[in-house]
XYZ file of C-alpha atoms in Angstrom:
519
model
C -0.601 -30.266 23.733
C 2.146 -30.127 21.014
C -1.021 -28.868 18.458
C -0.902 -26.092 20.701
C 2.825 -25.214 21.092
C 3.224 -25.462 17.497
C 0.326 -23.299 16.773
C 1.608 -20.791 19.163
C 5.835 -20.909 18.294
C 4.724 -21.178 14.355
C 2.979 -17.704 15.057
C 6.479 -16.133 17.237
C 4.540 -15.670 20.666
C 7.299 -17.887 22.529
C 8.514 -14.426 23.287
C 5.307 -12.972 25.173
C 3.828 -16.173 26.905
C 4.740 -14.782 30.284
C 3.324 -11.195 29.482
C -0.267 -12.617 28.620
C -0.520 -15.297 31.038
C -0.111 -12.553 33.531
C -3.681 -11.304 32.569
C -5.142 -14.783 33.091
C -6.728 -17.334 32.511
C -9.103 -16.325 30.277
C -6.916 -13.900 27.171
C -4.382 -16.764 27.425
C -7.143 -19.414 26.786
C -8.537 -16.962 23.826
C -5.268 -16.767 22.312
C -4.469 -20.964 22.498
C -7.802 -21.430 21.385
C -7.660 -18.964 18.171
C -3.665 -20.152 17.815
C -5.255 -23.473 17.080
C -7.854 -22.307 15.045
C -5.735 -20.805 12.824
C -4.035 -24.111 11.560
C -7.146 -24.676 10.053
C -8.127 -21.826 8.594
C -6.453 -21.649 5.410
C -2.705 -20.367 4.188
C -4.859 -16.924 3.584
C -6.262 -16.166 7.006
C -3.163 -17.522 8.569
C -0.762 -14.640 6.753
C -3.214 -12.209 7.933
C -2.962 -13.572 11.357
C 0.165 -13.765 11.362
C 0.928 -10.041 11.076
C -1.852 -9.557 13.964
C 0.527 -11.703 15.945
C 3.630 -9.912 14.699
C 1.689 -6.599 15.621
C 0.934 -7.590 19.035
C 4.049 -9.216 19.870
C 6.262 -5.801 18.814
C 3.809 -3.509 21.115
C 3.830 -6.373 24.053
C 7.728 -6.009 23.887
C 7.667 -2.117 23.910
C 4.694 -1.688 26.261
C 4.479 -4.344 28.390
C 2.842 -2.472 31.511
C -0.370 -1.700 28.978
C -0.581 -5.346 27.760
C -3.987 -5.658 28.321
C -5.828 -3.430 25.955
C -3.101 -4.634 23.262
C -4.018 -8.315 23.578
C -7.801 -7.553 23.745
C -7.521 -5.329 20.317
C -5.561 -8.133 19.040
C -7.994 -10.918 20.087
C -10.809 -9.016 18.720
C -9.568 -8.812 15.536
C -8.517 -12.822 15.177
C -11.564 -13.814 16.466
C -12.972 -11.858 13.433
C -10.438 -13.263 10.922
C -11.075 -17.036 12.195
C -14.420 -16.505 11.265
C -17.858 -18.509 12.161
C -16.291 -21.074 14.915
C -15.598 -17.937 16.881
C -18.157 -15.526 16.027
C -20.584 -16.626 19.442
C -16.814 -16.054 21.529
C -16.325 -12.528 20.265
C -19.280 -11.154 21.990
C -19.124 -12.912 25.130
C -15.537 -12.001 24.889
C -16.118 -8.081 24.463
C -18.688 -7.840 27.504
C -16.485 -10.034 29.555
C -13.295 -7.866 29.081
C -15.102 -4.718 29.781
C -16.444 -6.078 32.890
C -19.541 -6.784 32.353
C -20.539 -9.918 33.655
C -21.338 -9.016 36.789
C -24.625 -6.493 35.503
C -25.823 -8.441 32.293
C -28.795 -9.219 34.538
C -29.554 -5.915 35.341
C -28.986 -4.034 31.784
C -31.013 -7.059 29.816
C -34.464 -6.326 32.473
C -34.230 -2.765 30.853
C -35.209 -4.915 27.426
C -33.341 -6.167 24.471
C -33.233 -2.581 22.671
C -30.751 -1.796 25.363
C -28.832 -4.725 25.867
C -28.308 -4.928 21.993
C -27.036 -1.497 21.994
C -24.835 -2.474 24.532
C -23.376 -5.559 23.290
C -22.927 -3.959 19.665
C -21.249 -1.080 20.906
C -18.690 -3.453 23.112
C -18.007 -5.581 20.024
C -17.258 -2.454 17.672
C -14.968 -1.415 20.647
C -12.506 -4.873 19.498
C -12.193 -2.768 16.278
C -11.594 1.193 17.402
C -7.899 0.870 18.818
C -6.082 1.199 21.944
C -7.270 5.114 23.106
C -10.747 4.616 22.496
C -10.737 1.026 24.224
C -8.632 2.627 26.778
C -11.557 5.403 27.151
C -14.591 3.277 27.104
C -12.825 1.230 29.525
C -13.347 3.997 32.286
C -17.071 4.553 30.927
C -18.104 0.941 31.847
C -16.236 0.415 35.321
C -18.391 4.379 36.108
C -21.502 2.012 34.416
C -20.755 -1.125 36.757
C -20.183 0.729 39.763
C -23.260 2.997 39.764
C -25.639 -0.098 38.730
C -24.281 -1.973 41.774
C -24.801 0.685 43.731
C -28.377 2.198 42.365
C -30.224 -0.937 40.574
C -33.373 0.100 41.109
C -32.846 3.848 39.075
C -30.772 1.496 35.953
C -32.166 2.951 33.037
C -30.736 6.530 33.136
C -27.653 4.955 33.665
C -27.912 2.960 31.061
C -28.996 5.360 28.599
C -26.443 7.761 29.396
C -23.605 5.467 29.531
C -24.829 4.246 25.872
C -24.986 8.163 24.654
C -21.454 8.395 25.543
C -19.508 5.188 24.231
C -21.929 5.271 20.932
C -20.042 9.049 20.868
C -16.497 7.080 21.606
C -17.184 4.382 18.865
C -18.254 6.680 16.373
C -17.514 5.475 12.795
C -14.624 2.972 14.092
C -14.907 -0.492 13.532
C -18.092 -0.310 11.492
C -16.532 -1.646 8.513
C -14.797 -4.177 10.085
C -18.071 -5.342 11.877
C -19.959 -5.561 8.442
C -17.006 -7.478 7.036
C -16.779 -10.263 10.057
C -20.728 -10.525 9.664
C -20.755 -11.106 6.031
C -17.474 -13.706 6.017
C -19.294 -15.193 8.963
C -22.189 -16.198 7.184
C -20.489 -17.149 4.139
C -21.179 -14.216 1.747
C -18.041 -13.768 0.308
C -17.951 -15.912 -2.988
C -21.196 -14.190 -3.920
C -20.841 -10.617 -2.949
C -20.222 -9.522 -6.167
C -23.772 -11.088 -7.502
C -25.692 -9.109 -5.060
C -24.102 -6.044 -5.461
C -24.494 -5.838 -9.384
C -28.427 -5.403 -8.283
C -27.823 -2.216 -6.725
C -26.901 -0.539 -3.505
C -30.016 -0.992 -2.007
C -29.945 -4.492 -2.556
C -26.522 -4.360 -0.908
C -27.206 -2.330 1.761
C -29.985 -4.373 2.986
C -27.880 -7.453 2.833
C -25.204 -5.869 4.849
C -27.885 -4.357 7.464
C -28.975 -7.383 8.101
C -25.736 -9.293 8.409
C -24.654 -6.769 10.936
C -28.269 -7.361 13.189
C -27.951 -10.900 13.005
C -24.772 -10.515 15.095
C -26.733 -9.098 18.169
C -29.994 -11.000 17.686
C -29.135 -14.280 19.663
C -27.825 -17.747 18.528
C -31.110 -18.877 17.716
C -31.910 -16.297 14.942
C -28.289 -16.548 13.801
C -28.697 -20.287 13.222
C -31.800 -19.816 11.263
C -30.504 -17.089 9.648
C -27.543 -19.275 8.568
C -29.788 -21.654 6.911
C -31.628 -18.812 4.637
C -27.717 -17.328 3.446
C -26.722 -20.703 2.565
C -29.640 -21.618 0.556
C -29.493 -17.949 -1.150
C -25.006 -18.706 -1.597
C -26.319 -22.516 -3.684
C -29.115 -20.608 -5.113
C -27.448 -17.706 -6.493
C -23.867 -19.902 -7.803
C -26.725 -22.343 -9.440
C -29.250 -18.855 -11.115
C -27.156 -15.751 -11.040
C -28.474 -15.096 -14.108
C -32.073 -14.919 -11.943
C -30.528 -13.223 -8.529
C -32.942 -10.400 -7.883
C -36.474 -12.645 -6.979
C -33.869 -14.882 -4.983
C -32.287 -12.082 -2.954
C -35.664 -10.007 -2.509
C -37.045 -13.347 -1.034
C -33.915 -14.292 1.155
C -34.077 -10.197 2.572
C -37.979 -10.925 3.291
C -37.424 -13.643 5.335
C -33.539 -12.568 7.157
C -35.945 -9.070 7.794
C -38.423 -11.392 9.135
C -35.559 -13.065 11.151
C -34.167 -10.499 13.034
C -37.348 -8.795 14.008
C -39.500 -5.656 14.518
C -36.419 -3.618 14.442
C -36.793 -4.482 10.621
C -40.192 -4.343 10.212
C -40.423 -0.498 8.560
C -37.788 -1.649 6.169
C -39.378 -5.030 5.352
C -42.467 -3.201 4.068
C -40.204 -0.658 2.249
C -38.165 -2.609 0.498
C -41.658 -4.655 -0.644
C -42.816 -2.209 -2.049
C -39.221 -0.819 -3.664
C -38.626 -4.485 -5.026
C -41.971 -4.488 -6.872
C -41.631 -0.737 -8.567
C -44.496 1.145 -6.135
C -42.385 3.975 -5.316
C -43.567 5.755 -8.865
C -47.054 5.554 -7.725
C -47.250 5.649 -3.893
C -49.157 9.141 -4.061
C -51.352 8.008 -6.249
C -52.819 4.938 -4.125
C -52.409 6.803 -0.638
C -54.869 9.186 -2.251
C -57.364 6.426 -2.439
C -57.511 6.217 1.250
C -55.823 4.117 4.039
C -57.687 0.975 3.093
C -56.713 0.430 -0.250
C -52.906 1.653 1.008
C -53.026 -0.677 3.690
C -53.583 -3.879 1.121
C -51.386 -2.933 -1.151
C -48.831 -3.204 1.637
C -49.738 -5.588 3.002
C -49.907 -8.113 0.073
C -46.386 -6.517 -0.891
C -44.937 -7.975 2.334
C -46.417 -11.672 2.354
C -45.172 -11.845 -1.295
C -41.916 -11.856 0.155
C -42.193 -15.011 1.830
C -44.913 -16.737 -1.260
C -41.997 -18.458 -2.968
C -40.295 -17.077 -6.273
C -42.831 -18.263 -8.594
C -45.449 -16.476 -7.442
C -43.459 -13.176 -6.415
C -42.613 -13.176 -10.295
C -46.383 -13.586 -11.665
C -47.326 -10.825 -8.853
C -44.511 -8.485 -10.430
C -46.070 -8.599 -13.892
C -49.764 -7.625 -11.925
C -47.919 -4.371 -9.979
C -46.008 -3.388 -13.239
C -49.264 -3.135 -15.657
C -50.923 -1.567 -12.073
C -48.329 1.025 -12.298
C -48.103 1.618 -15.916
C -51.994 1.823 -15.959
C -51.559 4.276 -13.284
C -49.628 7.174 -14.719
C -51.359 6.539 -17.718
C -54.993 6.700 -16.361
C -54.107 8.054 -12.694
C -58.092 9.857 -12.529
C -59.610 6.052 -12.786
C -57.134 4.759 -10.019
C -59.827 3.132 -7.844
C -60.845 0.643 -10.417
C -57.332 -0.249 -11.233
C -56.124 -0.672 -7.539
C -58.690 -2.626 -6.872
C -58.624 -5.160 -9.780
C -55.078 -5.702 -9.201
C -55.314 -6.396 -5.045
C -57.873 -8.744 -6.404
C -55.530 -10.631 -8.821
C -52.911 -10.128 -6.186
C -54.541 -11.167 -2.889
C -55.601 -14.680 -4.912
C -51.794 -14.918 -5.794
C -50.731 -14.533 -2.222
C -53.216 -17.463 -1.599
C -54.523 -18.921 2.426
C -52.763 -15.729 4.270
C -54.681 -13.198 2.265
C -57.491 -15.498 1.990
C -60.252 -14.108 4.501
C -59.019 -10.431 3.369
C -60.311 -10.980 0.030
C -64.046 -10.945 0.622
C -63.936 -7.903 3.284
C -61.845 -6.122 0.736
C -64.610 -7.178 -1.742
C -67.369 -5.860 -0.036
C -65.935 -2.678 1.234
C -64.593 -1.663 -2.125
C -68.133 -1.953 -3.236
C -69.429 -0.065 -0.858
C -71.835 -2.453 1.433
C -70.526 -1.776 4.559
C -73.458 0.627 5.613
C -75.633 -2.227 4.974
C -74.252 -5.372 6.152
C -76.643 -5.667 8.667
C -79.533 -5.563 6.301
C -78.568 -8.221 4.341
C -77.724 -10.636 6.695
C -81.078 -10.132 8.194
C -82.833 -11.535 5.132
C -80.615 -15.069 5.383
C -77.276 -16.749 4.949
C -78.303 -18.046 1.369
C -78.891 -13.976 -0.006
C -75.792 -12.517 1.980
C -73.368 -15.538 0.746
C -74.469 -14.989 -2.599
C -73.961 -11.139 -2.275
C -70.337 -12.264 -1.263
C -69.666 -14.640 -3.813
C -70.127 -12.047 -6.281
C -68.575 -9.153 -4.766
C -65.891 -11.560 -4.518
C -65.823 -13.189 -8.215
C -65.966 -9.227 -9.440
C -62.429 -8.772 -8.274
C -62.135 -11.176 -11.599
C -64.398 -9.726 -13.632
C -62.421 -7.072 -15.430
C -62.561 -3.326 -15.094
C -65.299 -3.082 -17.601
C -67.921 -5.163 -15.317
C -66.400 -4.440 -12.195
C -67.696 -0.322 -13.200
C -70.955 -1.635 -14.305
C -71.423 -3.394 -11.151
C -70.416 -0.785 -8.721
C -73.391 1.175 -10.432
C -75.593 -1.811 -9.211
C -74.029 -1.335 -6.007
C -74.665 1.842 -5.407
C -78.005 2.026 -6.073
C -78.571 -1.118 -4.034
C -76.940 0.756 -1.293
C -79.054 4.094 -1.942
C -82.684 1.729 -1.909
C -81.899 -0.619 1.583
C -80.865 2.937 3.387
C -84.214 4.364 2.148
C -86.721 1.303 2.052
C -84.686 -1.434 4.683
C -87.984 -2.995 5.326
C -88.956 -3.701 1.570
C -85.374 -5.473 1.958
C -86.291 -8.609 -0.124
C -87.315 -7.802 -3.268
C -84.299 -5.250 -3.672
C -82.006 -7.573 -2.784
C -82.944 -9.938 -5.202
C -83.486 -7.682 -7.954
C -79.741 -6.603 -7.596
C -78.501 -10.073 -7.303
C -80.285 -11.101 -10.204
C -78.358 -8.114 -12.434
C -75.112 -8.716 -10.676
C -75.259 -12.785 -11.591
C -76.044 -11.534 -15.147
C -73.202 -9.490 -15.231
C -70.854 -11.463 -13.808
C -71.768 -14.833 -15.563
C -69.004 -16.921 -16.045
C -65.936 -14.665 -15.884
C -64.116 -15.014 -12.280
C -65.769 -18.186 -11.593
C -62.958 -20.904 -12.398
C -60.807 -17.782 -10.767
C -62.755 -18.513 -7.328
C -62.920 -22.130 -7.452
C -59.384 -22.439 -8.129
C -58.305 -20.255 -6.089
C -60.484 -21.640 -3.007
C -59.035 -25.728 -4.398
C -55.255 -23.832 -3.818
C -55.663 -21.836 -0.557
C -56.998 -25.832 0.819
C -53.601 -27.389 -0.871
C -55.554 -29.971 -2.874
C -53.493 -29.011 -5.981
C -51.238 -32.459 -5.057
C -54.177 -34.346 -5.328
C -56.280 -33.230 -8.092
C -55.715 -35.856 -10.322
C -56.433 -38.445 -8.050
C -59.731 -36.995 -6.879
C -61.074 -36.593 -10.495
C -59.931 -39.859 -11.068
C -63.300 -40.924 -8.794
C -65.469 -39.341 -11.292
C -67.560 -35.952 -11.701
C -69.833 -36.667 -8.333
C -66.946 -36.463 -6.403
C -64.922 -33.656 -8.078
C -67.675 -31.234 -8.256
C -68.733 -31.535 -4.779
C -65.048 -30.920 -3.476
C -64.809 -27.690 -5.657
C -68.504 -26.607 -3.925
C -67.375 -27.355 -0.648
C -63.835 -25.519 -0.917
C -65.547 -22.834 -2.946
C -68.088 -22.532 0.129
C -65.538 -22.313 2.563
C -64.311 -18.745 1.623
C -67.540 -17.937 3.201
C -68.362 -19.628 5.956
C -65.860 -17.867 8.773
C -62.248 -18.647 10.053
C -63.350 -20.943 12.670
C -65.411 -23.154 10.289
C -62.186 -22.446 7.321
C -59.424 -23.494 9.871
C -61.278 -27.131 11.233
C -61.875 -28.098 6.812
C -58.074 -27.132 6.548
C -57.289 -30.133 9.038
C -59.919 -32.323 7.457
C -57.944 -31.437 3.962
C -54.625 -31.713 4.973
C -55.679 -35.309 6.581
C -57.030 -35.908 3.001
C -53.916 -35.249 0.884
C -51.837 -36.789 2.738
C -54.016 -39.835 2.842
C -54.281 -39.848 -0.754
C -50.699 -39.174 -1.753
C -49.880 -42.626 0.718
C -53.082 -44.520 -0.256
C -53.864 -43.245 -3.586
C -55.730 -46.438 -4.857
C -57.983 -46.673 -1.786
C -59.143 -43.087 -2.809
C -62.866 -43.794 -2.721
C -63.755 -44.124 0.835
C -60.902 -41.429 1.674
C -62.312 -38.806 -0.286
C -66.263 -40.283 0.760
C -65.306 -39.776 4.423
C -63.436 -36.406 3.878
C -67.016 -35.153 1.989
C -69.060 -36.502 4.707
C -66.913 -34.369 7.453
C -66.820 -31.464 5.167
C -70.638 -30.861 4.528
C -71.455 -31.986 7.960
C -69.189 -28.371 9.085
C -70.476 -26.182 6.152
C -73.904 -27.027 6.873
C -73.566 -26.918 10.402
């Protein structure tokens, strides 16, 4: 109890107690609990606060009969100064001082687009001074009256009350919103860092801060976690911010939700230099557009190691392209190749089907399958181990291709013998180049990189039939690829707690493992 007195004579308001009592319960809780707040908040924040206070108590002595929007602006504004420990309050506070409460039911059916708009708008209202508080005011009591009185018809309502306070709001407040977001989640001591990388690094940063505020305590929790991380990261690399703050914006994007998605796979692409050649790959068609996009987004979230090795692929893609923009197709395609195995397990299944379409075997898929697993998964494994191959081969192949493509729609009975005729010149070409690519990159996608060492440790037997089982994975379907990646993940962790009863570990994982390829 004396905390509280103290708190609230240190900061002069002996003279208004009465004045904001008189409003109730809950401003004169607010302003104890904020009051209190303060003492802890550092000798900066509590200056600041202390001309609020000063502020508030001049206009409570001059206007006392209007006392109410006064201590609500004033409130508002300390709840943003006091920071994270009353961040949740402020919006709960805003929709409870305009009345709200008693139709958050009815505005949050209409969806969350809605009831976000509503909630920002009431919190940028703490921010836009007495008139327009005063104004908006009258706006929601029309808005609560006419949705207790026509539920069923809410949306209009809604939508039309929204139209006209996003009209009151206007540009007030916004910078004081994007300031309490970013001191809420503890931006401050490394604002300068991220703004040296540009304004669109920035900008993001401060777009998202400002969603996170209206996305729900959950998100803003989890979001918390990913700033704080990026704060340590970027005090302990600054010299290495920009991989660290393009993968802390993919994931806070991520966060906050499809209202971010369009920007998530902008900035991607952005981040990794694309925008030079974005004409040039559309014209390729929507398939090879698609990937490209698509493996620009999951590098977001594929760690910083492997966003940096797929940064040198897109820069020679793009520097290839404007110097050799008529042979695109070969060039896009060798690089979502080298790409897609970067990404690893989420691009995994993508990888053949990008394979074979690129080469053109769609129109016969059927046909080749007829003849037996054994030709078709061959036909895939080297469509596949082509992405590796180099431009050179991958051009000599596509001629193979094609003419493969031309015979089957012209002979499909005599299927066989072309079949095997083209397989026999595509082996030849390919030969060894791609291979290790493959197997390594079917070893990583199962996470046996941990235990690598351990299993080669058994000898050769063992090794080499855990590289032809992974390596046979890729094409054996998701269903069969997703029961292995249980068996594996069993497996390592097995062997990283048992390591020198490795033997029958690895034994029984074999014995499971052929049992569902072969199956």
């Amino acid at each position: 109890k004396d905390l509280v007195d103290f708190a609230l004579n240190s900061l002069g308001l002996g003279q208004v107690i009465d004045t904001i009592q008189a409003l109730g319960t809950d401003y004169w809780n607010q302003i104890k609990q904020i009051a209190t707040q303060l003492l802890f908040a550092g000798q900066q924040i509590w200056q600041q606060a202390t001309v609020v206070f000063q502020q508030l108590v001049a206009d409570l002595q001059n206007h006392a009969t209007d006392a109410l929007p006064l201590v609500v602006q004033a409130i508002g504004q300390l709840t943003s100064l006091v920071g994270q420990s009353g961040k949740r309050d402020l919006v709960d506070f805003a929709l409870n001082s305009l009345g709200l409460s008693q139709v958050i039911d009815t505005i949050q059916a209409l969806g969350t687009d809605y009831w976000n708009q509503i909630k920002q708008i009431a919190t940028q209202l703490l921010f836009a001074g007495q008139q327009i508080w005063q104004q908006a005011t009258v706006v929601f009591q029309q808005l609560v009256a006419d949705l207790q009185n026509h539920a069923t018809d809410a949306l209009p309502l809604v939508v039309q009350a929204i139209g006209q306070l996003t009209s009151l709001v206007g540009q007030s407040g916004k910078r004081d919103l994007v300031d309490f977001a970013l001191n809420s989640l503890g931006l401050s001591q490394v604002i300068d860092t991220i703004q040296a990388l540009g304004t669109d690094y920035w900008n993001q940063i401060k777009q998202i801060a400002t969603q996170l505020l209206f996305a729900g305590q959950q998100i803003w929790q989890q979001a918390t976690v990913v700033f704080q991380q990026l704060v340590a990261d970027l005090q302990n690399h600054a010299t290495d911010a920009l991989p660290l703050v393009v993968q802390a914006i993919g994931q806070l994007t991520s966060l906050v939700g499809q209202s971010g998605k369009r920007d998530l796979v902008d900035f991607a692409l952005n981040s990794l230099g694309l925008s030079q050649v974005i004409d040039t790959i559309q014209a390729l068609g929507t398939d090879y557009w698609n990937q490209i996009k698509q493996i620009a987004t999951q590098l977001l979230f594929a760690g910083q190691q492997i966003w940096q090795q797929a940064t040198v692929v897109f820069q020679q893609l793009v520097a290839d392209l404007q110097n050799h923009a008529t042979d695109a197709l070969p060039l896009v395609v060798q690089a979502i190749g080298q790409l897609t195995s970067l990404v690893g397990q989420s691009g995994k299944r993508d990888l053949v089907d990008f394979a074979l379409n690129s080469l053109g075997l769609s129109q016969v898929i059927d046909t080749i399958q007829a003849l037996g697993t054994d030709y078709w998964n061959q036909i895939k494994q080297i469509a596949t181990q082509l992405l590796f191959a180099g431009q050179q081969i991958w051009q000599q192949a596509t001629v193979v291709f094609q003419q493969l493509v031309a015979d089957l729609q012209n002979h499909a009975t005599d299927a066989l013998p072309l079949v095997v005729q083209a397989i026999g010149q595509l082996t030849s070409l390919v030969g060894q180049s791609g291979k290790r690519d493959l197997v390594d990159f079917a070893l990583n996608s199962l996470g046996l990189s941990q235990v690598i060492d351990t299993i080669q440790a058994l000898g050769t037997d063992y090794w080499n039939q855990i590289k032809q089982i992974a390596t046979q994975l890729l094409f054996a379907g998701q269903q069969i690829w997703q029961q292995a990646t249980v068996i594996f993940q069993q497996l390592v962790a097995d062997l990283q707690n048992h390591a020198t009863d490795a033997l029958p570990l690895v034994v029984q994982a074999i014995g499971q493992l052929t049992s569902l390829v072969q199956g």
